[in-house]
Short mmCIF file of C-alpha atoms and ligand atoms in Angstrom, two decimals:
data_model
loop_
_atom_site.label_atom_id
_atom_site.label_comp_id
_atom_site.label_asym_id
_atom_site.label_seq_id
_atom_site.Cartn_x
_atom_site.Cartn_y
_atom_site.Cartn_z
CA MET A 2 154.39 -52.82 36.18
CA VAL A 3 157.37 -50.42 36.40
CA LYS A 4 157.24 -48.24 39.51
CA PRO A 5 156.63 -44.53 38.75
CA GLY A 6 159.76 -43.56 40.76
CA LEU A 7 161.87 -45.92 38.66
CA LYS A 8 160.38 -44.50 35.46
CA ILE A 9 161.29 -40.98 36.56
CA GLY A 10 164.79 -42.15 37.49
CA ILE A 11 165.25 -43.67 34.02
CA ALA A 12 163.83 -40.56 32.31
CA LEU A 13 166.12 -38.29 34.35
CA SER A 14 169.16 -40.37 33.47
CA ILE A 15 168.29 -40.31 29.79
CA ILE A 16 167.48 -36.60 29.64
CA LEU A 17 170.09 -35.16 31.99
CA VAL A 18 172.78 -37.51 33.10
CA LEU A 19 173.51 -39.71 30.09
CA PRO A 20 174.14 -36.88 27.58
CA SER A 21 176.42 -35.13 30.02
CA LEU A 22 178.30 -38.35 30.77
CA PHE A 23 178.68 -38.99 27.04
CA PHE A 24 179.88 -35.42 26.59
CA SER A 25 182.41 -35.85 29.41
CA ALA A 26 183.70 -39.10 27.95
CA TYR A 27 183.95 -37.45 24.51
CA GLU A 28 185.77 -34.43 25.99
CA ILE A 29 188.19 -36.60 27.94
CA GLY A 30 188.88 -38.59 24.75
CA ASN A 31 189.39 -35.34 22.85
CA LEU A 32 191.73 -33.91 25.44
CA ASN A 33 194.22 -36.66 24.62
CA GLN A 34 193.82 -35.94 20.94
CA ASN A 35 194.33 -32.21 21.52
CA GLU A 36 197.39 -32.99 23.54
CA ALA A 37 198.77 -35.06 20.65
CA VAL A 38 198.08 -32.24 18.15
CA ILE A 39 199.71 -29.61 20.37
CA ASP A 40 202.60 -31.97 20.97
CA SER A 41 203.20 -32.41 17.26
CA ILE A 42 203.01 -28.63 16.65
CA TYR A 43 205.51 -28.17 19.44
CA SER A 44 207.83 -30.84 18.01
CA SER A 45 207.79 -29.34 14.55
CA GLN A 46 208.47 -25.92 16.03
CA LEU A 47 211.56 -27.28 17.78
CA GLU A 48 212.57 -29.08 14.62
CA SER A 49 212.38 -25.92 12.54
CA VAL A 50 214.62 -24.12 15.03
CA LEU A 51 217.18 -26.91 14.70
CA PHE A 52 216.81 -26.77 10.93
CA SER A 53 217.58 -23.07 10.83
CA ILE A 54 220.76 -23.52 12.90
CA ASN A 55 221.87 -26.34 10.60
CA GLN A 56 221.09 -24.20 7.59
CA TYR A 57 223.12 -21.38 9.05
CA SER A 58 226.29 -23.46 9.43
CA ASP A 59 225.87 -24.52 5.81
CA ASP A 60 225.51 -20.88 4.83
CA VAL A 61 228.75 -19.93 6.62
CA LEU A 62 230.81 -22.46 4.66
CA SER A 63 229.06 -21.60 1.39
CA GLY A 64 229.83 -17.94 2.12
CA TRP A 65 233.52 -18.75 2.41
CA ALA A 66 233.50 -20.77 -0.78
CA ASN A 67 231.70 -17.93 -2.47
CA GLN A 68 234.26 -15.42 -1.31
CA LEU A 69 237.06 -17.48 -2.86
CA ASP A 70 235.12 -17.50 -6.13
CA LYS A 71 234.04 -13.92 -6.30
CA GLY A 72 236.64 -12.12 -4.16
CA LYS A 73 238.37 -9.32 -6.02
CA TYR A 74 241.97 -10.10 -4.87
CA GLY A 75 242.45 -13.55 -6.39
CA ILE A 76 242.29 -16.87 -4.63
CA ASP A 77 245.61 -16.77 -2.77
CA LYS A 78 244.90 -13.42 -1.19
CA GLU A 79 241.32 -14.28 -0.42
CA ILE A 80 242.43 -17.46 1.38
CA GLU A 81 244.78 -15.39 3.48
CA LEU A 82 242.01 -12.92 4.28
CA LEU A 83 239.58 -15.69 5.30
CA GLU A 84 242.18 -17.33 7.53
CA THR A 85 242.98 -14.12 9.35
CA LYS A 86 239.32 -13.26 9.87
CA ASN A 87 238.05 -16.72 10.94
CA TYR A 88 239.99 -18.30 13.71
CA SER A 89 238.32 -21.66 13.24
CA ILE A 90 239.90 -22.17 9.80
CA ASP A 91 243.15 -24.17 10.08
CA ALA A 92 244.08 -24.58 6.43
CA PHE A 93 242.98 -24.64 2.80
CA PHE A 94 244.38 -27.20 0.41
CA LEU A 95 244.14 -26.20 -3.22
CA VAL A 96 244.29 -28.92 -5.88
CA ASN A 97 244.30 -28.23 -9.62
CA SER A 98 246.20 -29.43 -12.65
CA ASP A 99 249.07 -26.98 -11.97
CA ARG A 100 249.57 -27.28 -8.27
CA HIS A 101 248.67 -29.08 -5.02
CA GLN A 102 249.20 -26.39 -2.45
CA LEU A 103 248.56 -26.12 1.27
CA PHE A 104 247.61 -22.72 2.72
CA PRO A 105 248.08 -23.24 6.44
CA LYS A 106 247.23 -20.73 9.06
CA GLU A 107 250.25 -18.67 10.06
CA ASN A 108 250.69 -20.11 13.53
CA ILE A 109 250.90 -23.77 12.47
CA PRO A 110 254.47 -25.08 13.04
CA GLN A 111 256.50 -26.13 10.03
CA ASP A 112 256.87 -29.83 10.95
CA SER A 113 253.15 -30.32 11.31
CA ILE A 114 252.67 -28.56 7.95
CA ASN A 115 254.55 -31.35 6.19
CA GLY A 116 252.56 -34.06 7.91
CA LEU A 117 249.34 -32.24 7.17
CA THR A 118 250.09 -31.88 3.46
CA GLU A 119 250.69 -35.60 3.19
CA LYS A 120 247.56 -36.44 5.06
CA LEU A 121 245.38 -34.13 2.98
CA GLU A 122 246.91 -35.49 -0.19
CA ALA A 123 246.04 -39.00 0.92
CA VAL A 124 242.48 -38.06 1.84
CA TYR A 125 242.10 -36.30 -1.49
CA LEU A 126 243.05 -39.47 -3.34
CA LEU A 127 240.84 -41.62 -1.16
CA SER A 128 237.85 -39.34 -1.67
CA GLU A 129 238.10 -39.45 -5.44
CA GLN A 130 234.51 -40.48 -5.94
CA GLU A 131 233.07 -37.76 -3.73
CA ILE A 132 235.28 -35.09 -5.23
CA SER A 133 234.34 -36.03 -8.78
CA ASN A 134 230.68 -35.68 -7.71
CA LEU A 135 231.35 -32.19 -6.38
CA GLN A 136 233.05 -31.33 -9.68
CA ARG A 137 230.07 -32.59 -11.62
CA TYR A 138 227.85 -30.34 -9.54
CA ILE A 139 229.94 -27.25 -10.21
CA LYS A 140 229.85 -27.94 -13.94
CA SER A 141 226.12 -27.80 -13.78
CA GLY A 142 226.36 -24.50 -11.92
CA TYR A 143 225.76 -25.62 -8.32
CA GLN A 144 228.37 -25.47 -5.62
CA LYS A 145 227.96 -28.05 -2.93
CA ILE A 146 229.98 -28.36 0.28
CA GLY A 147 231.01 -31.98 0.90
CA VAL A 148 232.03 -33.48 4.23
CA LEU A 149 235.04 -35.74 3.92
CA ASN A 150 235.38 -38.72 6.16
CA ALA A 151 238.82 -38.48 7.73
CA ASP A 152 240.15 -38.95 11.17
CA MET A 153 241.50 -35.46 11.70
CA ASN A 154 241.68 -35.35 15.47
CA GLY A 155 239.02 -32.81 16.45
CA LYS A 156 239.09 -31.16 13.04
CA SER A 157 236.57 -31.40 10.27
CA LEU A 158 237.45 -31.60 6.64
CA PHE A 159 235.27 -30.19 3.87
CA ALA A 160 235.63 -30.11 0.14
CA PHE A 161 234.17 -28.02 -2.63
CA ALA A 162 234.90 -27.51 -6.27
CA ARG A 163 235.25 -24.25 -8.14
CA SER A 164 235.54 -23.53 -11.85
CA LYS A 165 238.79 -21.72 -12.45
CA ASP A 166 237.78 -20.86 -15.98
CA THR A 167 235.27 -22.37 -18.34
CA LEU A 168 237.34 -25.49 -18.87
CA LYS A 169 239.25 -26.12 -15.69
CA VAL A 170 237.77 -27.15 -12.39
CA GLU A 171 239.77 -27.08 -9.16
CA THR A 172 239.11 -28.56 -5.75
CA ILE A 173 239.58 -26.95 -2.39
CA LEU A 174 239.81 -28.87 0.85
CA LEU A 175 239.03 -26.86 3.95
CA LEU A 176 240.29 -27.89 7.40
CA VAL A 177 238.24 -26.45 10.24
CA ASP A 178 238.72 -26.69 14.00
CA THR A 179 235.28 -28.05 14.97
CA ASP A 180 235.29 -26.74 18.51
CA LYS A 181 236.25 -23.26 17.43
CA PHE A 182 233.76 -23.24 14.53
CA ILE A 183 230.90 -24.15 16.82
CA LYS A 184 231.83 -21.54 19.39
CA GLU A 185 232.73 -18.78 16.95
CA ASN A 186 230.07 -19.25 14.29
CA LEU A 187 227.20 -21.33 15.67
CA GLY A 188 227.38 -19.86 19.17
CA PRO A 189 226.13 -16.34 18.36
CA LYS A 190 223.46 -17.79 16.07
CA ILE A 191 222.25 -20.17 18.78
CA GLN A 192 222.19 -17.34 21.32
CA GLY A 193 220.17 -15.20 18.89
CA ILE A 194 217.59 -17.86 18.22
CA ALA A 195 217.29 -19.27 21.71
CA GLN A 196 216.99 -16.02 23.68
CA ASP A 197 215.13 -16.87 26.90
CA GLN A 198 212.80 -19.30 25.21
CA TYR A 199 214.93 -22.32 24.43
CA TYR A 200 217.77 -24.23 25.81
CA ILE A 201 219.96 -25.29 22.85
CA SER A 202 223.17 -27.26 23.05
CA VAL A 203 225.72 -28.97 20.87
CA ILE A 204 226.51 -32.48 22.02
CA ASP A 205 229.45 -34.68 21.10
CA ARG A 206 227.83 -37.95 20.00
CA LYS A 207 230.78 -40.09 20.97
CA SER A 208 231.53 -38.79 24.45
CA LYS A 209 227.92 -37.64 24.97
CA SER A 210 229.33 -34.47 26.50
CA GLU A 211 228.03 -30.99 25.90
CA LEU A 212 230.36 -28.93 23.74
CA TYR A 213 228.35 -25.74 23.75
CA SER A 214 225.16 -24.43 25.27
CA ASN A 215 223.36 -21.10 25.39
CA VAL A 216 222.68 -21.65 29.11
CA ILE A 217 226.01 -21.86 30.84
CA HIS A 218 225.14 -22.66 34.43
CA ASP A 219 223.54 -25.97 35.22
CA SER A 220 220.89 -24.70 37.59
CA GLU A 221 218.14 -25.57 35.13
CA ASP A 222 216.94 -29.08 34.65
CA LYS A 223 218.10 -29.82 31.13
CA ASN A 224 216.11 -32.57 29.58
CA ILE A 225 216.75 -32.36 25.87
CA GLN A 226 213.58 -33.35 24.06
CA GLN A 227 214.61 -33.02 20.43
CA ARG A 228 217.95 -33.93 18.87
CA LYS A 229 219.23 -33.60 15.32
CA LYS A 230 222.56 -34.40 13.69
CA ILE A 231 224.48 -31.32 12.52
CA TRP A 232 224.71 -31.78 8.74
CA LEU A 233 228.28 -30.54 8.41
CA PHE A 234 229.52 -32.10 11.64
CA PRO A 235 228.01 -35.59 11.72
CA ASP A 236 229.80 -36.40 14.97
CA TYR A 237 227.79 -33.74 16.75
CA ASP A 238 224.12 -33.30 17.65
CA LEU A 239 222.05 -30.20 18.14
CA GLY A 240 219.69 -30.54 21.07
CA ILE A 241 216.77 -28.31 21.99
CA GLN A 242 214.28 -27.92 24.82
CA MET A 243 211.75 -25.28 25.94
CA ARG A 244 212.87 -23.36 29.02
CA GLY A 245 210.62 -23.11 32.09
CA ASN A 246 207.19 -24.58 31.55
CA THR A 247 207.23 -26.59 28.36
CA ILE A 248 204.09 -26.68 26.22
CA GLU A 249 203.84 -30.34 27.16
CA ASP A 250 203.74 -29.36 30.83
CA LEU A 251 201.12 -26.70 30.12
CA VAL A 252 198.99 -29.09 28.08
CA ARG A 253 199.28 -31.75 30.75
CA LYS A 254 198.32 -29.28 33.47
CA ARG A 255 195.37 -27.98 31.45
CA THR A 256 194.24 -31.51 30.64
CA LYS A 257 194.38 -32.41 34.31
CA THR A 258 192.32 -29.35 35.35
CA ASN A 259 189.80 -29.99 32.57
CA ILE A 260 189.34 -33.61 33.58
CA ILE A 261 188.94 -32.64 37.24
CA MET A 262 186.37 -29.96 36.29
CA LEU A 263 184.45 -32.44 34.14
CA VAL A 264 184.40 -35.03 36.91
CA ILE A 265 183.24 -32.42 39.46
CA MET A 266 180.54 -31.27 37.02
CA ASP A 267 179.36 -34.85 36.54
CA VAL A 268 179.28 -35.50 40.26
CA ILE A 269 177.24 -32.30 40.83
CA LEU A 270 174.90 -33.30 38.02
CA LEU A 271 174.48 -36.80 39.41
CA LEU A 272 173.80 -35.37 42.86
CA GLY A 273 171.30 -32.91 41.37
CA ALA A 274 169.54 -35.69 39.45
CA TRP A 275 169.54 -37.78 42.63
CA PHE A 276 167.89 -34.96 44.63
CA VAL A 277 165.30 -34.32 41.92
CA TYR A 278 164.60 -38.04 41.76
CA LYS A 279 164.27 -38.25 45.55
CA SER A 280 161.95 -35.26 45.80
CA ILE A 281 159.76 -36.52 42.96
CA GLN A 282 159.64 -39.88 44.69
CA GLN A 283 158.66 -38.09 47.90
CA GLN A 284 155.93 -36.19 46.05
CA ILE A 285 154.59 -39.40 44.54
CA ARG A 286 154.57 -41.01 47.98
CA LEU A 287 152.75 -38.00 49.44
CA THR A 288 150.16 -38.05 46.67
CA ARG A 289 149.52 -41.74 47.28
CA LEU A 290 149.28 -41.18 51.03
CA LYS A 291 146.83 -38.28 50.44
CA SER A 292 144.54 -40.43 48.37
CA ASP A 293 144.79 -43.17 51.02
CA PHE A 294 143.92 -40.51 53.59
CA ILE A 295 140.73 -39.52 51.77
CA SER A 296 139.57 -43.11 51.47
CA ASN A 297 140.53 -43.83 55.13
CA VAL A 298 138.65 -40.78 56.41
CA SER A 299 135.52 -41.55 54.36
CA HIS A 300 135.66 -45.07 55.68
CA GLU A 301 136.05 -43.91 59.25
CA ILE A 302 133.18 -41.46 59.00
CA ARG A 303 130.86 -43.98 57.42
CA THR A 304 130.91 -46.46 60.36
CA PRO A 305 129.76 -44.08 63.17
CA LEU A 306 127.29 -42.43 60.77
CA ALA A 307 125.74 -45.82 59.92
CA LEU A 308 125.52 -46.74 63.62
CA ILE A 309 123.93 -43.38 64.55
CA ASN A 310 121.54 -43.78 61.65
CA MET A 311 120.53 -47.29 62.58
CA TYR A 312 120.03 -46.68 66.33
CA SER A 313 118.19 -43.34 65.89
CA GLU A 314 115.83 -44.89 63.31
CA THR A 315 115.04 -47.82 65.64
CA LEU A 316 114.33 -45.37 68.46
CA GLU A 317 112.22 -43.17 66.19
CA MET A 318 110.07 -46.06 65.12
CA GLY A 319 109.39 -46.85 68.80
CA ARG A 320 110.53 -50.41 68.39
CA VAL A 321 112.74 -50.43 71.49
CA PRO A 322 110.90 -52.41 74.15
CA THR A 323 112.65 -51.47 77.42
CA GLU A 324 113.96 -48.25 78.93
CA GLU A 325 117.27 -49.99 79.60
CA LYS A 326 117.73 -50.79 75.91
CA LYS A 327 116.82 -47.21 75.02
CA GLN A 328 119.56 -45.94 77.36
CA GLU A 329 122.03 -48.29 75.71
CA TYR A 330 121.06 -46.98 72.25
CA TYR A 331 121.39 -43.34 73.37
CA LYS A 332 124.88 -44.12 74.66
CA VAL A 333 125.93 -45.68 71.37
CA ILE A 334 124.64 -42.64 69.48
CA ASN A 335 126.44 -40.33 71.89
CA THR A 336 129.75 -42.23 71.73
CA GLU A 337 129.67 -42.42 67.92
CA ALA A 338 128.78 -38.71 67.66
CA ASN A 339 131.73 -37.93 69.96
CA ARG A 340 134.00 -40.07 67.80
CA LEU A 341 132.81 -38.21 64.72
CA SER A 342 133.32 -34.84 66.34
CA ASN A 343 136.86 -35.81 67.50
CA MET A 344 137.68 -36.92 63.99
CA VAL A 345 136.35 -33.75 62.42
CA ASN A 346 138.20 -31.66 65.01
CA ASN A 347 141.42 -33.49 64.22
CA ILE A 348 140.97 -32.88 60.50
CA LEU A 349 140.15 -29.20 61.06
CA ASN A 350 143.19 -28.78 63.29
CA PHE A 351 145.33 -30.55 60.75
CA SER A 352 144.14 -28.28 57.97
CA LYS A 353 144.86 -25.23 60.17
CA ILE A 354 148.38 -26.54 60.76
CA GLU A 355 148.87 -27.16 57.04
CA SER A 356 147.80 -23.64 56.12
CA GLY A 357 149.93 -22.19 58.94
CA LYS A 358 146.90 -20.73 60.66
CA ARG A 359 146.93 -22.72 63.88
CA GLU A 360 147.44 -20.43 66.86
CA TYR A 361 148.50 -21.38 70.37
CA HIS A 362 147.68 -19.56 73.60
CA PHE A 363 150.09 -20.39 76.36
CA LYS A 364 149.04 -20.26 80.00
CA GLU A 365 150.61 -21.59 83.16
CA THR A 366 148.91 -24.95 83.67
CA ASP A 367 149.09 -27.95 85.96
CA LEU A 368 149.51 -30.70 83.36
CA GLN A 369 148.92 -33.50 85.87
CA GLU A 370 145.53 -32.01 86.70
CA GLU A 371 144.70 -31.93 82.99
CA VAL A 372 145.61 -35.63 82.70
CA GLU A 373 143.25 -36.39 85.60
CA ILE A 374 140.42 -34.49 83.85
CA ILE A 375 141.00 -36.36 80.59
CA LEU A 376 140.93 -39.70 82.43
CA GLN A 377 137.69 -38.72 84.19
CA ASN A 378 136.08 -37.85 80.85
CA TYR A 379 137.32 -40.93 79.02
CA GLY A 380 137.50 -43.36 81.96
CA GLN A 381 134.11 -44.85 81.29
CA HIS A 382 134.81 -45.25 77.56
CA LEU A 383 138.14 -46.97 78.26
CA ASP A 384 136.53 -49.12 80.89
CA ASN A 385 133.89 -50.26 78.45
CA LYS A 386 136.58 -51.28 76.01
CA GLY A 387 138.18 -53.40 78.75
CA PHE A 388 141.23 -51.21 79.38
CA ALA A 389 143.01 -51.00 82.70
CA VAL A 390 144.29 -47.44 82.94
CA SER A 391 146.73 -46.14 85.55
CA PHE A 392 148.21 -42.72 86.17
CA LYS A 393 151.39 -42.15 88.15
CA ALA A 394 151.86 -38.50 89.00
CA SER A 395 155.15 -36.95 90.02
CA GLU A 396 155.54 -34.98 93.21
CA ASP A 397 157.94 -32.37 91.91
CA PHE A 398 156.18 -31.86 88.60
CA PRO A 399 156.23 -28.13 87.82
CA ASN A 400 153.44 -26.03 86.36
CA LEU A 401 154.04 -25.58 82.64
CA LEU A 402 153.44 -22.73 80.20
CA ILE A 403 151.28 -24.56 77.65
CA ASP A 404 148.20 -24.35 75.45
CA LYS A 405 145.84 -26.47 77.54
CA GLU A 406 143.47 -27.40 74.70
CA ALA A 407 146.23 -28.34 72.28
CA VAL A 408 148.12 -30.46 74.81
CA SER A 409 144.87 -32.26 75.83
CA GLU A 410 144.28 -32.95 72.17
CA ALA A 411 147.78 -34.45 71.91
CA ILE A 412 147.23 -36.66 75.00
CA ILE A 413 143.82 -37.83 73.73
CA ASN A 414 145.40 -38.72 70.38
CA LEU A 415 148.04 -40.83 72.15
CA ILE A 416 145.45 -42.58 74.36
CA ASP A 417 143.27 -43.14 71.32
CA ASN A 418 146.19 -44.79 69.48
CA ALA A 419 147.01 -46.93 72.54
CA VAL A 420 143.42 -48.20 72.44
CA LYS A 421 143.40 -48.74 68.68
CA TYR A 422 146.71 -50.56 68.54
CA SER A 423 146.34 -52.83 71.59
CA ASP A 424 145.46 -56.41 70.95
CA GLU A 425 144.98 -58.78 73.90
CA THR A 426 146.76 -56.94 76.71
CA LYS A 427 144.52 -53.94 77.25
CA LYS A 428 146.61 -51.83 79.54
CA ILE A 429 147.52 -48.13 79.43
CA ASP A 430 149.85 -46.39 81.88
CA LEU A 431 150.33 -42.66 82.10
CA VAL A 432 153.43 -41.55 83.97
CA CYS A 433 154.65 -38.05 84.77
CA GLU A 434 158.29 -37.38 85.67
CA ARG A 435 160.92 -34.70 85.29
CA ASP A 436 164.62 -34.70 84.54
CA SER A 437 167.08 -31.84 84.40
CA GLU A 438 165.79 -30.54 81.08
CA TYR A 439 162.21 -31.70 80.60
CA ALA A 440 158.88 -32.32 82.28
CA ILE A 441 157.72 -35.55 80.68
CA LEU A 442 154.44 -37.38 80.25
CA HIS A 443 154.73 -41.00 79.08
CA VAL A 444 151.75 -42.81 77.53
CA ILE A 445 152.60 -46.51 77.67
CA ASP A 446 150.67 -49.38 76.15
CA SER A 447 151.28 -53.10 75.77
CA GLY A 448 149.95 -53.23 72.24
CA ILE A 449 151.26 -54.39 68.90
CA GLY A 450 154.29 -52.06 68.95
CA ILE A 451 155.98 -50.42 65.96
CA ALA A 452 158.79 -51.88 63.86
CA ILE A 453 162.06 -49.94 64.06
CA LYS A 454 161.93 -49.07 60.34
CA ASP A 455 158.56 -47.37 60.78
CA GLN A 456 159.37 -45.47 63.96
CA ALA A 457 160.91 -42.52 62.14
CA LEU A 458 157.98 -42.33 59.69
CA ILE A 459 154.95 -42.42 62.00
CA PHE A 460 155.18 -38.66 62.65
CA ASP A 461 154.94 -37.90 58.91
CA LYS A 462 151.53 -36.72 57.80
CA PHE A 463 149.28 -39.43 56.28
CA PHE A 464 151.73 -42.20 57.17
CA ARG A 465 150.11 -45.40 58.43
CA VAL A 466 151.67 -48.77 59.13
CA SER A 467 149.96 -51.24 56.85
CA GLU A 468 151.77 -54.43 57.88
CA GLY A 469 150.29 -56.66 60.57
CA ASN A 470 146.72 -57.77 60.92
CA LEU A 471 145.53 -55.31 63.56
CA ALA A 472 147.34 -52.30 62.11
CA TYR A 473 145.86 -53.15 58.72
CA LYS A 474 142.31 -53.57 60.03
CA THR A 475 142.34 -50.57 62.37
CA LYS A 476 140.86 -47.47 60.88
CA GLY A 477 142.70 -44.18 60.98
CA SER A 478 143.61 -41.15 58.95
CA GLY A 479 147.37 -41.05 59.55
CA ILE A 480 147.40 -37.45 60.76
CA GLY A 481 147.11 -37.93 64.56
CA LEU A 482 150.84 -38.20 65.38
CA SER A 483 151.76 -35.45 62.90
CA ILE A 484 149.40 -33.16 64.82
CA VAL A 485 150.94 -34.23 68.15
CA LYS A 486 154.41 -33.51 66.80
CA HIS A 487 153.34 -30.09 65.58
CA ILE A 488 151.88 -29.26 68.99
CA MET A 489 155.09 -30.32 70.74
CA ASP A 490 157.20 -28.30 68.30
CA ALA A 491 155.06 -25.25 69.05
CA HIS A 492 155.85 -25.76 72.74
CA GLY A 493 159.58 -25.96 72.03
CA GLY A 494 159.42 -29.56 73.19
CA LYS A 495 159.59 -32.95 71.48
CA ILE A 496 157.88 -36.30 71.21
CA ASN A 497 159.88 -39.51 71.58
CA VAL A 498 158.83 -43.05 70.88
CA ARG A 499 160.24 -46.26 72.32
CA SER A 500 158.62 -49.34 70.93
CA ALA A 501 159.22 -52.98 70.09
CA SER A 502 157.10 -55.02 67.71
CA GLY A 503 154.63 -57.17 69.66
CA LYS A 504 155.66 -55.73 73.02
CA GLY A 505 154.04 -52.31 73.18
CA SER A 506 154.94 -48.67 72.76
CA SER A 507 155.79 -45.74 74.96
CA PHE A 508 155.21 -42.23 73.61
CA SER A 509 156.77 -39.41 75.65
CA LEU A 510 155.71 -35.77 75.49
CA CYS A 511 158.70 -33.73 76.65
CA PHE A 512 158.12 -30.10 77.70
CA PRO A 513 161.23 -27.98 78.22
CA LEU A 514 161.65 -26.69 81.75
CA LYS A 515 163.21 -23.39 80.69
P1 LIG B 618 146.29 -43.21 62.62
O1 LIG B 618 145.10 -42.42 62.32
O2 LIG B 618 146.61 -44.18 61.54
O3 LIG B 618 146.28 -43.82 63.97
P2 LIG B 618 148.54 -41.68 63.60
O4 LIG B 618 149.25 -40.55 63.00
O5 LIG B 618 147.92 -41.47 64.93
O6 LIG B 618 147.48 -42.17 62.53
O7 LIG B 618 149.52 -42.89 63.72
C1 LIG B 618 150.33 -43.25 62.62
C2 LIG B 618 150.64 -44.73 62.65
O8 LIG B 618 151.48 -45.02 63.77
C3 LIG B 618 149.46 -45.58 62.84
O9 LIG B 618 148.87 -45.91 61.60
C4 LIG B 618 150.00 -46.80 63.55
O10 LIG B 618 150.44 -47.73 62.61
C5 LIG B 618 151.19 -46.28 64.30
N1 LIG B 618 150.90 -46.10 65.74
C6 LIG B 618 150.56 -44.97 66.37
N2 LIG B 618 150.41 -45.18 67.71
C7 LIG B 618 150.66 -46.49 67.91
C8 LIG B 618 150.66 -47.33 69.07
N3 LIG B 618 150.40 -46.86 70.29
N4 LIG B 618 150.96 -48.63 68.91
C9 LIG B 618 151.26 -49.13 67.70
N5 LIG B 618 151.27 -48.39 66.55
C10 LIG B 618 150.97 -47.08 66.66
#
């Protein structure tokens, strides 16, 4: 059969703990998913920023091409205007059926102009395929800026076609100083977009050095997270990173706190379930002990009642032959009646304690004298049972402020237990002594003793040791020591037990001296 405590434990786990553990596991799983979603949103946000910067550089070149097309002063003048206004433009090279003409910037020296013309001419011829594509585009009404692959020493070369009139198409090569273009045109745009939010930089792919950045000083930890090629300058990358706390950092921090909170919540829940389980287990134990108590008490009452009944009936019927026998029967009846009355008193006192109604009246008392009185009253009874009883008084034992009746009741309970739980060695010693803090009365027997594991439990109400032959057979209600403990608590004192299985026990009533 499954123990009731175990059943409750299983039920508690199923009702309370398991769902919450499942929920925690689900949440922890989800946190990673959430992190991935936020991460991807963050990445696409960075990507769109890079896209817009790329788009902008495209727009700048298209704007120039557009100006040459639509400008009101004619192409030669417009080229001159563009070159004076944009310091990154080094030269235009115009190619049509009538002329191949270089339009260099004013400050370019004459000797390098010749070399440049030759070089551009050569590139033009080499890029035939690409240029014819650009021309095809323009014929269908779309002007595209092409990047020409040429080793131009820090310069970038672009090409675009324009329709001179409906029949003729001409090509323009545009030589741009890359460094200047990035600083002059992309720089302000990058500054505008980045503000305080991003750290954006342009990186030379070959040398891996930073050509431009919106944050000039290096005090910040730059750890570029996203990189994209610049469409028009394939040798350069745009890099971007959040400044300060990145969303990744925030998400990681939040995830960490959430997981910690969930774990704390689970631990609290487990502890709570554990406490509930323990207290239910305690209640079940108490209920079982209570029902044991009722059957123990009924049992204990029945024996003296049966004896009283039997002896009084025999006497009543006049069947007792001698006076001596009669006296013996009267004694049995008297002893059993006393036992009954002690038992009932104990139960009444216990019920008073339980309902909080027990009152104590403290008076200065000579405890040693009280012990003597108890021994006088019970001496005969103990003698009959074959017990050798000794009392060792102490010379400097002080008078104590105690409730005489209650303390006598406690001592009688201890003597009664010593009698009940003694096997062959029937010996009880009472010893009074004092130390610096307490006046102490020890009740020592050489009985069956108490196992260490039970020693802490014997003062609990209804608790009885059920292991061992004598302990099992001996009748009792399991409330005696709990009453003694209550009495000692009321006196601000304590009860100690020293015992070893099979060797005997020593119970000590300790009364505080102050
Ligand atoms: P009971 O009515 O069972 O004697 P008590 O509260 O007086 O109830 O004692 C609780 C238990 O402590 C007893 O059942 C017994 O097992 C153990 N006990 C008490 N006194 C002694 C003793 N002197 N020697 C051995 N065991 C004892």
